[in-house]
C-alpha positions as a printed NumPy array, in Angstrom:
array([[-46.521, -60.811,  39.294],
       [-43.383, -63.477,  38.681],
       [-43.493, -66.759,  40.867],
       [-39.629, -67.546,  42.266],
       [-38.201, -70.497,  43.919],
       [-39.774, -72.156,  46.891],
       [-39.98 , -70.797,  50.156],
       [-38.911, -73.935,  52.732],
       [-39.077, -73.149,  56.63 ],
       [-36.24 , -75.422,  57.973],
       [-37.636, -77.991,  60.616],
       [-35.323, -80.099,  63.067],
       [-34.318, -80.509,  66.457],
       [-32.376, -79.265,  69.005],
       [-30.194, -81.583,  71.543],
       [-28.656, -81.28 ,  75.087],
       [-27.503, -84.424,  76.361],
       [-30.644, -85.922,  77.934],
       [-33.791, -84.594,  76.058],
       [-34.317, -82.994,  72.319],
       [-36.586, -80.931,  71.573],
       [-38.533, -79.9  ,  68.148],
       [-37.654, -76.909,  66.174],
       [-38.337, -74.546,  63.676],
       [-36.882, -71.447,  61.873],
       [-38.534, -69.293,  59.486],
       [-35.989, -66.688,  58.103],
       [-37.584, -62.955,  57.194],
       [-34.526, -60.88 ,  55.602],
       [-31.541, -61.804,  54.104],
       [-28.801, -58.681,  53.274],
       [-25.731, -60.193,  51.981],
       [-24.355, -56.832,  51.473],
       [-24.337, -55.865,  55.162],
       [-23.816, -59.859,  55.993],
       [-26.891, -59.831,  58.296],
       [-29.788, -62.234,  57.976],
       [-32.785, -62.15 ,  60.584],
       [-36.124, -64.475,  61.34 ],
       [-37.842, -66.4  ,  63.887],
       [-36.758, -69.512,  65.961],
       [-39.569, -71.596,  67.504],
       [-38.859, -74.365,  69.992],
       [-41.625, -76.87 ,  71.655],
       [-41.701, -78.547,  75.086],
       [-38.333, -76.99 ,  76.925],
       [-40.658, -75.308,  79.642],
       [-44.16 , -76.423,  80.79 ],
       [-45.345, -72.665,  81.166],
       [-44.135, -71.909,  77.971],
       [-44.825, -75.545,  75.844],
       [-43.479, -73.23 ,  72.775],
       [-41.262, -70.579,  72.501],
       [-40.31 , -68.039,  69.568],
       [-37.858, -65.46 ,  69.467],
       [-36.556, -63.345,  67.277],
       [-32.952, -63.331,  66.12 ],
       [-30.406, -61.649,  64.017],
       [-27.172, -63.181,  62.37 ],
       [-24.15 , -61.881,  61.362],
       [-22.56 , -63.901,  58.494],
       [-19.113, -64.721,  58.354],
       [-16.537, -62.869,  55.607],
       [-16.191, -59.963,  54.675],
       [-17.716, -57.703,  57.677],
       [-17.845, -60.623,  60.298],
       [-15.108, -62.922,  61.02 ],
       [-14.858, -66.132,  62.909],
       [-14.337, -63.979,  66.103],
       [-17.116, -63.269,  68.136],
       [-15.183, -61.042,  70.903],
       [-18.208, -60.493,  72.61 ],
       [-21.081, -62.269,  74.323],
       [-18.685, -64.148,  77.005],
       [-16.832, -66.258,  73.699],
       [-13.105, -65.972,  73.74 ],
       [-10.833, -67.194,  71.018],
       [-10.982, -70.355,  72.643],
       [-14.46 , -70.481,  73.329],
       [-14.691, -69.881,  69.91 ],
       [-12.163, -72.484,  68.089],
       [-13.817, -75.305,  70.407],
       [-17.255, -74.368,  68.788],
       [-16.175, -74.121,  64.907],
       [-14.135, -76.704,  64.759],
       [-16.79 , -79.206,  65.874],
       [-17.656, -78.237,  62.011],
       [-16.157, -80.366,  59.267],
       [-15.85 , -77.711,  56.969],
       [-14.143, -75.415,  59.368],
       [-11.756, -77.716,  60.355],
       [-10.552, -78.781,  57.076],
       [-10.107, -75.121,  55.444],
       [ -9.513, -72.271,  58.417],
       [ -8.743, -73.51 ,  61.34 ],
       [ -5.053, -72.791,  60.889],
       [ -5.823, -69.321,  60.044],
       [ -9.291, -68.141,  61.58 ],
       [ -8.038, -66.145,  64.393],
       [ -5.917, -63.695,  61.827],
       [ -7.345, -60.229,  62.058],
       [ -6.24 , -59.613,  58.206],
       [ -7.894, -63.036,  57.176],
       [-11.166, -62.682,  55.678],
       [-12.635, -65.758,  54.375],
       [-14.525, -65.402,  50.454],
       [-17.851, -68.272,  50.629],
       [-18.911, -66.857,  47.016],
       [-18.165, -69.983,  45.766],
       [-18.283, -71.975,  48.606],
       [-20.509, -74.994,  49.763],
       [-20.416, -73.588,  52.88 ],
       [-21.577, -70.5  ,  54.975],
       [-20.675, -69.951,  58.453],
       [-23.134, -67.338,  60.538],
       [-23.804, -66.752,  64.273],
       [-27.339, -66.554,  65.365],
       [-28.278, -63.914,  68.711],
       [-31.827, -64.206,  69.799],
       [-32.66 , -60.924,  71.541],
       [-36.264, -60.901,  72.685],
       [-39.311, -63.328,  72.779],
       [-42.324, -62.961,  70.569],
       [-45.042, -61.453,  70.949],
       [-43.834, -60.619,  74.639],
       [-40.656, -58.293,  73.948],
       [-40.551, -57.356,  77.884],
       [-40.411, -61.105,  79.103],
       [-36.644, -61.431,  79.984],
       [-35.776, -64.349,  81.853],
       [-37.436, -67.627,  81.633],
       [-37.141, -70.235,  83.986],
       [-35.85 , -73.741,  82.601],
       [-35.097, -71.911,  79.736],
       [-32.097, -69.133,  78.286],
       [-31.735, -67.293,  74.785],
       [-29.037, -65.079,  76.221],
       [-26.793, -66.938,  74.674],
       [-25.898, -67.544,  70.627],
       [-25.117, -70.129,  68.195],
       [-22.457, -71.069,  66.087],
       [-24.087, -72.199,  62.386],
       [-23.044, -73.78 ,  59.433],
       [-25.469, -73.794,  56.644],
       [-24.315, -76.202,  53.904],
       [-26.023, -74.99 ,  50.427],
       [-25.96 , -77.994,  48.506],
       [-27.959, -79.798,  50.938],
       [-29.929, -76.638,  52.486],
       [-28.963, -78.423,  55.858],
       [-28.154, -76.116,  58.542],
       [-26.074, -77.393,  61.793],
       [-25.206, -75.38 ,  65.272],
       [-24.366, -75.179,  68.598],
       [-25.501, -73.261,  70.925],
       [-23.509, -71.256,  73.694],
       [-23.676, -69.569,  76.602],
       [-20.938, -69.065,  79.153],
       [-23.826, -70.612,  81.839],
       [-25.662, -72.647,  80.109],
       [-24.538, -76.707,  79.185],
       [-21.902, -76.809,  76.273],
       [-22.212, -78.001,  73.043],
       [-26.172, -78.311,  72.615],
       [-26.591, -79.047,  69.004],
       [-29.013, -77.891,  66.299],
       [-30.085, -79.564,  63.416],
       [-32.236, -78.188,  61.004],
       [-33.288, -79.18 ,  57.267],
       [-35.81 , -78.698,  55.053],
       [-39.357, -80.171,  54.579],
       [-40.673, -80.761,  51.579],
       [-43.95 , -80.635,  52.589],
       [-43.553, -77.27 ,  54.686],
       [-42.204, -75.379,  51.319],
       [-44.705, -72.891,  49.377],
       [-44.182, -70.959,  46.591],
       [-43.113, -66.785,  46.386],
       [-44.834, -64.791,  44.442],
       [-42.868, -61.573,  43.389],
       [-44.221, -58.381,  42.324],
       [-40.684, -56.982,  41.869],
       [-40.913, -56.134,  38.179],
       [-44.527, -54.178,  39.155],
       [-43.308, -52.339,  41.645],
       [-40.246, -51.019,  39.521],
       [-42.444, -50.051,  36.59 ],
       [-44.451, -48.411,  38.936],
       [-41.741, -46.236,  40.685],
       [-39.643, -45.418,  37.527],
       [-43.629, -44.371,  36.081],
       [-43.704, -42.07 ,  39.21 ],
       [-40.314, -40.581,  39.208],
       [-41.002, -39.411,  35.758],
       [-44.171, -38.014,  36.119],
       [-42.615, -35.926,  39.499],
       [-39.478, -34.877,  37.281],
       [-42.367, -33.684,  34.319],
       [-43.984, -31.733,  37.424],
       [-40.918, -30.212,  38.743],
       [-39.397, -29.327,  35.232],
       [-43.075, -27.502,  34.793],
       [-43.14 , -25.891,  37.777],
       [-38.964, -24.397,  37.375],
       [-40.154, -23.295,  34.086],
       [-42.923, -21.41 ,  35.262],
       [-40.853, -19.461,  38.045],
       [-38.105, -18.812,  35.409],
       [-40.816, -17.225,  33.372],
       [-42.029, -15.502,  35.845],
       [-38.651, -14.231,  37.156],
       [-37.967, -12.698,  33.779],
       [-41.118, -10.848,  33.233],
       [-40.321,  -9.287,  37.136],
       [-36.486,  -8.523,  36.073],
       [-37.224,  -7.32 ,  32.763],
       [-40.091,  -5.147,  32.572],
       [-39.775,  -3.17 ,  29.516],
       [-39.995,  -6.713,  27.699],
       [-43.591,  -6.211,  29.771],
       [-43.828,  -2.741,  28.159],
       [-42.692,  -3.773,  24.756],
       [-45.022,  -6.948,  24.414],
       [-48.067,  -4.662,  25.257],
       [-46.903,  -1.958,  22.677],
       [-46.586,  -4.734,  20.106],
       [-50.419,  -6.192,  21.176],
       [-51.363,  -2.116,  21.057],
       [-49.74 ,  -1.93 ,  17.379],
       [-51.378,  -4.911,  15.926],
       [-54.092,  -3.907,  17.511],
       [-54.43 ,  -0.461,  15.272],
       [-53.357,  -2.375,  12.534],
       [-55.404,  -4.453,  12.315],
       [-58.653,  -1.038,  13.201],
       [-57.006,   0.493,  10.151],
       [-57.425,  -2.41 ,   8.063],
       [-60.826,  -2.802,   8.941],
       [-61.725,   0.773,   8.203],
       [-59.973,   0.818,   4.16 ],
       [-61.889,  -2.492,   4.064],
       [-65.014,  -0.242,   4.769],
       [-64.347,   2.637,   3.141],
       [-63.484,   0.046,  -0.652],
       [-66.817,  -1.145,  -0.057],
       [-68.21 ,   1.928,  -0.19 ]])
């Protein structure tokens, strides 16, 4: 077992333009190779029959799969400039270019990475879909700034009021440790595969063996002629050895 980095679960708020409301976001899965992330985003106090409210979303991440156009979800190109552009970074290094099918953006060595977040269903009630006072059909536009582990969005949907803004960072005190059993598991399964490859070699060997003796049956014949002739031998010796001791 190896011990890795902390585990933080970003804590913040989230603002319309009267009221703000707490929130929290604990992230399960990260795949940087498909550019998908997924996790959990809680929110206290927006309805009284629901005082707090989790759902579960899926991100895509911005580059090489995803770019800054969302084409779907009710967000134009518009829709969509109004919303990034509200973000520093964005502004300052693609705004000129962002809506360029052949541009895709490289964050490997960025401070920056840009992501939209789509809650689909509410947790642990999957077949609650509407809520009153409340909406998650929308999605929000994120920057997540990795120096500071700060992560800023806004939230949209085509009914909903524009512009509601998330704020998230991490708390110290809400960080634990991750305990990894990576290197286990990997010594286990490469263990495994070559006991199963011992096993399988075995067992091909065996029907090989067997295939012969069925395809070749004098080799049969001749094996047990050979056993017959050593066996006579070996009578004959026995009998001289007998016969000199008489």
């Amino acid at each position: 077992m190896t011990k890795s980095n902390l585990r933080c679960i970003p804590e913040g708020v989230q603002k319309s333009e009267r009221t703000s409301y707490p929130v929290h976001v604990d992230i399960k899965n990260v795949d940087f190779k498909n550019s998908i992330l997924s996790g959990y985003l809680t929110i206290s106090g927006l309805t009284e029959k629901y005082p707090v409210l989790t759902t579960f979303f899926e991100a895509e991440i911005v580059g090489d799969k995803y770019s800054f156009l969302t084409r779907k979800w009710d967000a134009d190109v518009e829709v969509d400039y109004r919303h990034w552009s509200r973000f520093p970074a964005f502004q300052k290094e693609y705004s000129h270019k962002f809506n360029r099918d052949d541009f895709k953006p490289d964050f490997s060595n960025s401070d920056h990475l840009f992501m939209r977040w789509k809650e689909y269903f509410l947790v642990p009630d999957h077949r609650v879909r509407t809520i009153e006072g409340a909406s998650y059909e929308g999605f929000y536009y994120i920057s997540y700034q990795r120096s500071t582990g700060s992560i800023k969005g806004y939230y949209y949907h085509v009914s909903s009021e524009q512009f509601q803004s998330l704020e998230l960072f991490h708390d110290v005190e809400n960080c634990f440790p991750i305990y990894e059993f990576r290197k286990e598991r990997k010594e286990k399964k490469r263990k495994e595969k070559k006991r199963k490859e011992k096993k399988r070699k075995e067992k091909k060997r065996k029907e090989e063996k067997k295939r012969s003796n069925i395809n070749n049956p004098q080799n049969n014949n001749n094996n047990n002629n050979n056993n017959n002739n050593n066996n006579n031998n070996n009578n004959n010796n026995n009998i001289k050895t007998k016969t000199n001791s008489l």
